[in-house]
CSV table of C-alpha atoms in Angstrom, one decimal:
chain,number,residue,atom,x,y,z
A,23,UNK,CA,0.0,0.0,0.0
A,24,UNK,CA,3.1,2.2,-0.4
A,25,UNK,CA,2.0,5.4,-2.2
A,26,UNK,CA,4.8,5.2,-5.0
A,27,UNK,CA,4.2,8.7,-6.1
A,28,UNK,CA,5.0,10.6,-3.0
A,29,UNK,CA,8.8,9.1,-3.3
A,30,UNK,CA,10.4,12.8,-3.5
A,31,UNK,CA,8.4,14.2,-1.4
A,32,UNK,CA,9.7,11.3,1.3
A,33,UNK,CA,13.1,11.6,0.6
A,34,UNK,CA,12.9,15.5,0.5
A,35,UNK,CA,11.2,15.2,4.3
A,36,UNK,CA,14.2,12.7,5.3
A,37,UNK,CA,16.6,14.5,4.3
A,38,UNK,CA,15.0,17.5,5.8
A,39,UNK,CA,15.1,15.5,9.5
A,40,UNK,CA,18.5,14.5,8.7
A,41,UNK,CA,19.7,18.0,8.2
A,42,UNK,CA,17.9,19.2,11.3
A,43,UNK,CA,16.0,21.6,9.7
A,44,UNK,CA,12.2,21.0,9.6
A,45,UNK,CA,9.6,23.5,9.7
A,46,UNK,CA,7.4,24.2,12.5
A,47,UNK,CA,4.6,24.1,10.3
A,48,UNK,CA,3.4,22.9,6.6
A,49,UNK,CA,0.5,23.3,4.3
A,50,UNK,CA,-0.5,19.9,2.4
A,51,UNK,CA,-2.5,21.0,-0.5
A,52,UNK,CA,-3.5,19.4,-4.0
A,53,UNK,CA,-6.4,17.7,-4.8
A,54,UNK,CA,-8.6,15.3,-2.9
A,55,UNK,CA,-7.4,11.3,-3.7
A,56,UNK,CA,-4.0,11.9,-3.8
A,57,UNK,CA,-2.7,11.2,-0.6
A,58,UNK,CA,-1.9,14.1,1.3
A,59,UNK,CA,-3.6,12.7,5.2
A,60,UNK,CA,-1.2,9.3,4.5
A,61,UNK,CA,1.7,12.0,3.9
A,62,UNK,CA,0.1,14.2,7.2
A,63,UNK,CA,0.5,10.4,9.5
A,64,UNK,CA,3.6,9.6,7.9
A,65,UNK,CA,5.3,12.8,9.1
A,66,UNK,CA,3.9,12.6,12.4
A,67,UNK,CA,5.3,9.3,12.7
A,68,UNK,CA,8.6,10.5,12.1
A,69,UNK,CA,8.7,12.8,14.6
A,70,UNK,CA,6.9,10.8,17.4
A,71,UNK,CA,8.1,7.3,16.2
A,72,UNK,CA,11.0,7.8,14.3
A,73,UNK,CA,11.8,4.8,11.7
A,74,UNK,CA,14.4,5.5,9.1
A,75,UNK,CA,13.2,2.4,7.1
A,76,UNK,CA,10.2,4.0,6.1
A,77,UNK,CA,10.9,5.7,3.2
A,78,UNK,CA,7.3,6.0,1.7
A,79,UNK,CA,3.8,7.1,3.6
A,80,UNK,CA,1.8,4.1,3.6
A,81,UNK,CA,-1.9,2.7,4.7
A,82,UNK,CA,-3.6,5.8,3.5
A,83,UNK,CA,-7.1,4.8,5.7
A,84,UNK,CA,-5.6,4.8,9.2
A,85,UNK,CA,-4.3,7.9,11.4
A,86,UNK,CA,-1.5,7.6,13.8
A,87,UNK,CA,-2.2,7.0,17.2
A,88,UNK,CA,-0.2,8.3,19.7
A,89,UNK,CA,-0.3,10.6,23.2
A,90,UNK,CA,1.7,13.1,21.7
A,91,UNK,CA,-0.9,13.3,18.6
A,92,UNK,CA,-3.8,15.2,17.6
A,93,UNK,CA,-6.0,15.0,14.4
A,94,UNK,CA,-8.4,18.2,14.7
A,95,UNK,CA,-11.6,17.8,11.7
A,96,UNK,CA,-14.9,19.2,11.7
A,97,UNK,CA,-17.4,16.8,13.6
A,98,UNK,CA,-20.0,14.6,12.6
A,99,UNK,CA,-22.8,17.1,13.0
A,100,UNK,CA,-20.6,20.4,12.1
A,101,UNK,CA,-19.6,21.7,8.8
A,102,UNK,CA,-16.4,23.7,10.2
A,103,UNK,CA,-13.9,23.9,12.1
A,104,UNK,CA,-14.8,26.2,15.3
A,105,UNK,CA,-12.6,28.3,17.4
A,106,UNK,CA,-13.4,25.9,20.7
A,107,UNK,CA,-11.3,23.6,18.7
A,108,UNK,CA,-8.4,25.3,18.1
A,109,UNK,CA,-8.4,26.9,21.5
A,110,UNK,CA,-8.4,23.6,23.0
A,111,UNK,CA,-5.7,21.7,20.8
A,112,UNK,CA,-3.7,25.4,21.4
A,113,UNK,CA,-3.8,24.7,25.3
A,114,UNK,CA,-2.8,20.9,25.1
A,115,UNK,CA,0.4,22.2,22.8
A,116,UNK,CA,1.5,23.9,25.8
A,117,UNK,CA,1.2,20.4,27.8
A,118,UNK,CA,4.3,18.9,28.4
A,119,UNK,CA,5.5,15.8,25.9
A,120,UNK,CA,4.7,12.5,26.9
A,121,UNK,CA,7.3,10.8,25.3
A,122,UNK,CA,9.8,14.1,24.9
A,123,UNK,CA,9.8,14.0,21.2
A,124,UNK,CA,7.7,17.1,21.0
A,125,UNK,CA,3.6,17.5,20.0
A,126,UNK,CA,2.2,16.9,16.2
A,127,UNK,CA,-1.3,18.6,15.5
A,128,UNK,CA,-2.9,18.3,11.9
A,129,UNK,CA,-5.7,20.1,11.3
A,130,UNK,CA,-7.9,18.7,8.1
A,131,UNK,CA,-8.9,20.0,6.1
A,132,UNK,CA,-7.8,23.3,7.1
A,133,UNK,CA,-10.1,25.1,4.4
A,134,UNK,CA,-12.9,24.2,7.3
A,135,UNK,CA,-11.8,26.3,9.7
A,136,UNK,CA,-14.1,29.8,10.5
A,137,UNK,CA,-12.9,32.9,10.5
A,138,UNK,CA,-12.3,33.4,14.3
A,139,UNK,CA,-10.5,30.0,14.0
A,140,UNK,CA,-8.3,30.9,11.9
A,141,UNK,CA,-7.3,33.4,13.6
A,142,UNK,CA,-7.0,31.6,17.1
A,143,UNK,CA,-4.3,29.4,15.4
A,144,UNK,CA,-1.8,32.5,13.7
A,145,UNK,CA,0.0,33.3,16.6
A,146,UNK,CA,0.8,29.5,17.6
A,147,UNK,CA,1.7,29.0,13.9
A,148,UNK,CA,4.5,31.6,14.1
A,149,UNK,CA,5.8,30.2,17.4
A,150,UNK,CA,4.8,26.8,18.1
A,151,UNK,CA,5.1,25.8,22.1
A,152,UNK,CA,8.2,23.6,22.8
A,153,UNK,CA,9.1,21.1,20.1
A,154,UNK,CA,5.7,21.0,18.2
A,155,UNK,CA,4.7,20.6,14.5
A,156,UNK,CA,1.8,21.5,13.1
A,157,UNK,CA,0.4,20.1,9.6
A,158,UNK,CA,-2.2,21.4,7.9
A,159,UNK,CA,-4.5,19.8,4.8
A,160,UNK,CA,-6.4,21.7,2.4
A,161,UNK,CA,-8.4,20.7,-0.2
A,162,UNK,CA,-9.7,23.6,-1.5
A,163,UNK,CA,-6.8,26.1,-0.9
A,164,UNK,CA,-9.1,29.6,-1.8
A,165,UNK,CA,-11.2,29.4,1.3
A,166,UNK,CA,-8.0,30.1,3.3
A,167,UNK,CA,-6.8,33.3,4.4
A,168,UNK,CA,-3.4,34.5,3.1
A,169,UNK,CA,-1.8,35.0,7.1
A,170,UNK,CA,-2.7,31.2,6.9
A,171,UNK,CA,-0.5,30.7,3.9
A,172,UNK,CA,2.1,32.8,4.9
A,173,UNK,CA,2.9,31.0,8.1
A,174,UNK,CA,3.2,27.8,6.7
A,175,UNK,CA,5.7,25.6,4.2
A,176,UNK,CA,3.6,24.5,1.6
A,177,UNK,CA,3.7,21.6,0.0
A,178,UNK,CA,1.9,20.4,-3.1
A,179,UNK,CA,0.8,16.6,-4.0
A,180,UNK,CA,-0.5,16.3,-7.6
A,181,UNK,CA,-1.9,13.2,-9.4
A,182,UNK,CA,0.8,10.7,-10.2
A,183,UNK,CA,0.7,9.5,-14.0
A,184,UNK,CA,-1.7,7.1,-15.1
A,185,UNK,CA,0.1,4.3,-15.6
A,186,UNK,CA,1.8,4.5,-12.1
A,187,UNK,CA,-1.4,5.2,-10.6
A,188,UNK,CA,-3.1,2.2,-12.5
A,189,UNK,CA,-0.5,0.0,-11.3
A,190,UNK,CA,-1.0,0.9,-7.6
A,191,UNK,CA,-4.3,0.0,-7.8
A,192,UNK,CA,-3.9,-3.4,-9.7
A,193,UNK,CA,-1.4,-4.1,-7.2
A,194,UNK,CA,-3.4,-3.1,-4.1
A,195,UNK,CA,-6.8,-4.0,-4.9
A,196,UNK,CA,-6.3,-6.9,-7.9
A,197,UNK,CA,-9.1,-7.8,-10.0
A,198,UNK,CA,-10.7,-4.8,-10.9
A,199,UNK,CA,-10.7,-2.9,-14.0
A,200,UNK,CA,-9.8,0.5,-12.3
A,201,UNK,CA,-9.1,2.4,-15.6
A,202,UNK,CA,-12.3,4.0,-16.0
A,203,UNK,CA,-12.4,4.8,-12.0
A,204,UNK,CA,-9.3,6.4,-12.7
A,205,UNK,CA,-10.3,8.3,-15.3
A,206,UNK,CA,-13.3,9.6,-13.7
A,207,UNK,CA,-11.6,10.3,-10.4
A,208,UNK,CA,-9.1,12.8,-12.4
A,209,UNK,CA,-6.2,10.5,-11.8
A,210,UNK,CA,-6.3,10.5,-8.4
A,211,UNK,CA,-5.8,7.1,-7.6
A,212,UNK,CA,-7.4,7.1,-3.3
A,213,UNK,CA,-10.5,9.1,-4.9
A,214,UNK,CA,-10.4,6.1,-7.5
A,215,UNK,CA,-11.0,3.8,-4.6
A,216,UNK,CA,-13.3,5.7,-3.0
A,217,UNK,CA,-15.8,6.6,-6.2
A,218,UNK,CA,-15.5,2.7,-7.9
A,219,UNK,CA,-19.1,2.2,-6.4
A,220,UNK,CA,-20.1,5.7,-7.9
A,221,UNK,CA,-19.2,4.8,-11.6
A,222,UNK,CA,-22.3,4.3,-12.8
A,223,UNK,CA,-23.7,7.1,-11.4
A,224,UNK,CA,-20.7,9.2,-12.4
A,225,UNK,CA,-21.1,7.9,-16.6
A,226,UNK,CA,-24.8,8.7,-16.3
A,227,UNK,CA,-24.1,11.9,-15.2
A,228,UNK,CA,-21.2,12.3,-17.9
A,229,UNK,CA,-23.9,11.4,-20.7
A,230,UNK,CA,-26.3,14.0,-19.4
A,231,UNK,CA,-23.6,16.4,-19.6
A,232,UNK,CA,-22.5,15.6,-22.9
A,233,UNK,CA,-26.4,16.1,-24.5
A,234,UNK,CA,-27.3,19.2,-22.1
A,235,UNK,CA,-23.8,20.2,-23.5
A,236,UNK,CA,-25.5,20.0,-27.1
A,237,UNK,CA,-28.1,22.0,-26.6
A,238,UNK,CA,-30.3,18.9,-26.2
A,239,UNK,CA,-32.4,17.1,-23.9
A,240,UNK,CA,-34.0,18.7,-20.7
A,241,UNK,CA,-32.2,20.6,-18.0
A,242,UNK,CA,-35.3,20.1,-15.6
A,243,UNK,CA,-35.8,16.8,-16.1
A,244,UNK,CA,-31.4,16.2,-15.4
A,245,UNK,CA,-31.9,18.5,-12.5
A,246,UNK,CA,-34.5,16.3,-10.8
A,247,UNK,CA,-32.7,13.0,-10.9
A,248,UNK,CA,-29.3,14.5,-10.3
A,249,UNK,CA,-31.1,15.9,-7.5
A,250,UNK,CA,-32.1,12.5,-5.9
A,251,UNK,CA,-28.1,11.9,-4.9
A,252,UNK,CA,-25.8,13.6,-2.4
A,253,UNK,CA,-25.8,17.2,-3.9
A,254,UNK,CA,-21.8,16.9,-2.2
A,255,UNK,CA,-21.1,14.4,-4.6
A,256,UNK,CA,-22.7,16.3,-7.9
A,257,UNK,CA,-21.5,19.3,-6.9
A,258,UNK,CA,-17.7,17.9,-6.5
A,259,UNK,CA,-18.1,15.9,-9.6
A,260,UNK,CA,-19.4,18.8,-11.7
A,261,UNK,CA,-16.8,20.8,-10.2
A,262,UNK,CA,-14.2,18.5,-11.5
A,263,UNK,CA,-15.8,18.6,-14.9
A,264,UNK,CA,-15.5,22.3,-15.5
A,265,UNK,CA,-12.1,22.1,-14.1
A,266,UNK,CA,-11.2,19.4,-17.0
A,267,UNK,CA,-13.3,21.5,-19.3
A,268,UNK,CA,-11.0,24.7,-18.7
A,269,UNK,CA,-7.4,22.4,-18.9
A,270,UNK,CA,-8.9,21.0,-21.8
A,271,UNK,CA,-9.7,24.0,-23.7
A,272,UNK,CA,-6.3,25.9,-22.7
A,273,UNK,CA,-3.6,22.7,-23.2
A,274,UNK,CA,-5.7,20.2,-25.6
A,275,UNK,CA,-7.9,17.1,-24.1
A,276,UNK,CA,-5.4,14.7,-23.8
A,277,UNK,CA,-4.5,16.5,-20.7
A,278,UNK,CA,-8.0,16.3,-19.5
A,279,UNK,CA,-8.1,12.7,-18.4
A,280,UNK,CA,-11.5,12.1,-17.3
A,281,UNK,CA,-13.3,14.8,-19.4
A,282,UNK,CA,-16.9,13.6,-20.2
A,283,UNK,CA,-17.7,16.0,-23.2
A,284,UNK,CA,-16.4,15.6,-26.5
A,285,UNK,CA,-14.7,18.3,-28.9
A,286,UNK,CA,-18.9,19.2,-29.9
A,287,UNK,CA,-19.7,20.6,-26.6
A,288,UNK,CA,-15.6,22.3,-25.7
A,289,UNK,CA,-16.9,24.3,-29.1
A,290,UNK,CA,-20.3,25.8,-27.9
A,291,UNK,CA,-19.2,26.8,-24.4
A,292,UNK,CA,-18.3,30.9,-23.6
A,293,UNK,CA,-14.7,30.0,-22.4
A,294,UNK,CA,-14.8,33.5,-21.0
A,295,UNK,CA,-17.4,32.2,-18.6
A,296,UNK,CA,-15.8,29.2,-17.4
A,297,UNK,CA,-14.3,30.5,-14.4
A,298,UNK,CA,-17.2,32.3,-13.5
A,299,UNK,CA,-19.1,29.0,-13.6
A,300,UNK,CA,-16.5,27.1,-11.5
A,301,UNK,CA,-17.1,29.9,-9.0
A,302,UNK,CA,-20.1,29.6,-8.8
A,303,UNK,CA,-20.2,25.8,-7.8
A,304,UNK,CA,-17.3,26.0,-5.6
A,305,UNK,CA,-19.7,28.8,-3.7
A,306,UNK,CA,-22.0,26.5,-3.7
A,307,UNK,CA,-20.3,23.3,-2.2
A,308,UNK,CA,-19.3,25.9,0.6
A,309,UNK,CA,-22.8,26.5,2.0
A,310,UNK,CA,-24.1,24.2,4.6
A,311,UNK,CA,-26.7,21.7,3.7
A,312,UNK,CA,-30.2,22.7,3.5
A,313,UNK,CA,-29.7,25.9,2.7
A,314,UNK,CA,-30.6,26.3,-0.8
A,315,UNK,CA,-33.2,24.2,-2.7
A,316,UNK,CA,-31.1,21.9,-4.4
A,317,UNK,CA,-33.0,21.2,-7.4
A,318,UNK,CA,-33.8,24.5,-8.3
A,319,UNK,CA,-30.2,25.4,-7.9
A,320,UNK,CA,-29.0,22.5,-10.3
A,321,UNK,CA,-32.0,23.4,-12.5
A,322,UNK,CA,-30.3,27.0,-13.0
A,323,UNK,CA,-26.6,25.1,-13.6
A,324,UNK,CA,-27.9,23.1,-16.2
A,325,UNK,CA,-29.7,25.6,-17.8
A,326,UNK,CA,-26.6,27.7,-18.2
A,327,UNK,CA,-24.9,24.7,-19.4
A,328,UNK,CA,-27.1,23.8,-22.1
A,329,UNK,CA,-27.0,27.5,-23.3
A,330,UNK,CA,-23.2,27.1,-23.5
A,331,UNK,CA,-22.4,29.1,-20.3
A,332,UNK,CA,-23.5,32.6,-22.3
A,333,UNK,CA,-24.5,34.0,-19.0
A,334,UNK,CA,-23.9,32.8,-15.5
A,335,UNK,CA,-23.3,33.9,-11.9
A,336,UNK,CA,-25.2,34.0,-8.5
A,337,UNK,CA,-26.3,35.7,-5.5
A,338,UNK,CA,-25.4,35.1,-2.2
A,339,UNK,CA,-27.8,33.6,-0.1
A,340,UNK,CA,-29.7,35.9,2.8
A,341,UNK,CA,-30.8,34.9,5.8
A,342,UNK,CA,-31.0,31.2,4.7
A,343,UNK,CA,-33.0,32.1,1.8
A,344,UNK,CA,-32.7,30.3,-1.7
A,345,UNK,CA,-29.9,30.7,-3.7
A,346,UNK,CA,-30.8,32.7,-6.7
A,347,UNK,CA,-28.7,32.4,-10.3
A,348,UNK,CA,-28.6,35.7,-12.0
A,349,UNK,CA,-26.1,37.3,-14.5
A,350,UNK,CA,-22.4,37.4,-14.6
């Protein structure tokens, strides 16, 4: 279960322990299936269990458990991180060590974190209590404030290639075609894993866009079965679509692995609006659950969609209202 494609990024951190000169604090950032929590354990087992033999972050589903450790995410029935939280893992950092190697803290994903909590954590980021180490994840990188970034090492994890990522998977879960799980995961071999049972769902999905794409077919009627699954899910994997959609249209679609519209529909979207409609999705995945009607919402996506993205944009929602498109 090594994760082959975080190789210089291991050696780089060894190296780095070697030399004595880690940071007190790091920014994991890069898209979601790539690895970076297995990358946030592994370090944190370096420091608190040091093992020189272990060159490469590995078992990407488990977190290390140790005194010395802690693993701050938003809970079960929050959608952020709150200040409480960082107050209280700031007060343990200033605990003594069990074990006298010092106090890891990863915070994930870091893009959760409110306002206020944010920042609770600056002043402890510029001088961590005794020997501590603080790693933060981010999925979505926007959502955090620059004295966040500025703080921080950051280091980026991109998609591995997709033959080393196909092999990974052949090797770690045999028997599967994973090429098309690949494909629609963006190359990101964990996400792979994670949407094989979504598949089906995801190609359905890909053909609507492809005919809506056209011109064709019915935005209402997409609108009401998309809205029947977790609008988390359609939202992500639209949002991933656009994204493909832009890299596609700037660098060619071969470098779009993953794409689910063809050169036909590339032609009829406004380019120029692109952005503006990956905005407004991302905006959208950002607000808690229930407050917008979600198939009225994805009604207004598709529509702009099918009309090859001529106009698009949206209002904030007030005082839990709906969520309104209008004009860029």
């Amino acid at each position: 279960m090594e994760l082959t494609w975080h190789e210089s990024f291991a050696r780089s951190w060894s190296d780095r322990i070697q030399q004595d000169r880690l940071p007190h604090a790091v920014m994991l950032t890069g898209p979601k299936g790539v690895g970076k929590r297995a990358a946030a354990s592994w370090i944190a087992s370096q420091k608190l269990r040091p093992d020189p033999l272990s060159m490469l972050p590995v078992s990407p589903y488990e977190v290390l458990e140790h005194p010395d450790m802690r693993w701050i995410t938003t809970a079960e029935d929050k959608k952020t991180i709150g200040i409480e939280q960082i107050r209280d893992l700031v007060s343990e950092l200033n605990l003594t060590s069990y074990e006298g190697r010092g106090k890891v803290a990863v915070i994930e994903p870091a893009n959760d974190m409110t306002a206020n909590a944010a920042n609770s954590l600056l002043k402890t980021l510029e001088e961590p209590p005794g020997d501590a180490l603080l790693v933060l994840i981010a999925d979505r990188v926007g959502k955090l404030p620059a004295t966040i970034f500025s703080r921080c090492q950051r280091i980026d994890f991109g998609v591995p290639g997709a033959t080393e990522g196909l092999k990974w998977l052949d090797r770690s879960h045999p028997g599967n075609n994973w090429a098309e799980a690949l494909r629609m995961a963006g190359g990101a071999p964990l996400a792979a894993l994670l949407s094989a049972d979504d598949l089906e769902t995801s190609s359905s999905m890909g053909r609507d866009l492809q005919v809506l794409g056209n011109g064709s077919g019915s935005a209402v009627e997409v609108a009401a079965r998309w809205a029947k699954q977790d609008p988390q899910f359609v939202l992500t994997w639209l949002a991933q679509q656009v994204k493909l959609t832009i890299m596609a249209g700037s660098v060619g679609r071969e470098a779009a692995p993953g794409l689910a519209i063809d050169e036909s529909v590339l032609r009829r979207m406004d380019r120029r609006n692109l952005f503006c409609y990956l905005d407004i999705i991302n905006r959208l995945r950002g607000q808690p659950g229930g407050s917008y009607n979600v198939q009225l919402t994805l009604e207004g996506l598709l529509i702009d969609w099918t009309a090859g993205l001529k106009d698009c944009g949206l209002a904030p929602p007030t005082d839990g209202m709906e969520l309104m498109l209008k004009r860029c």
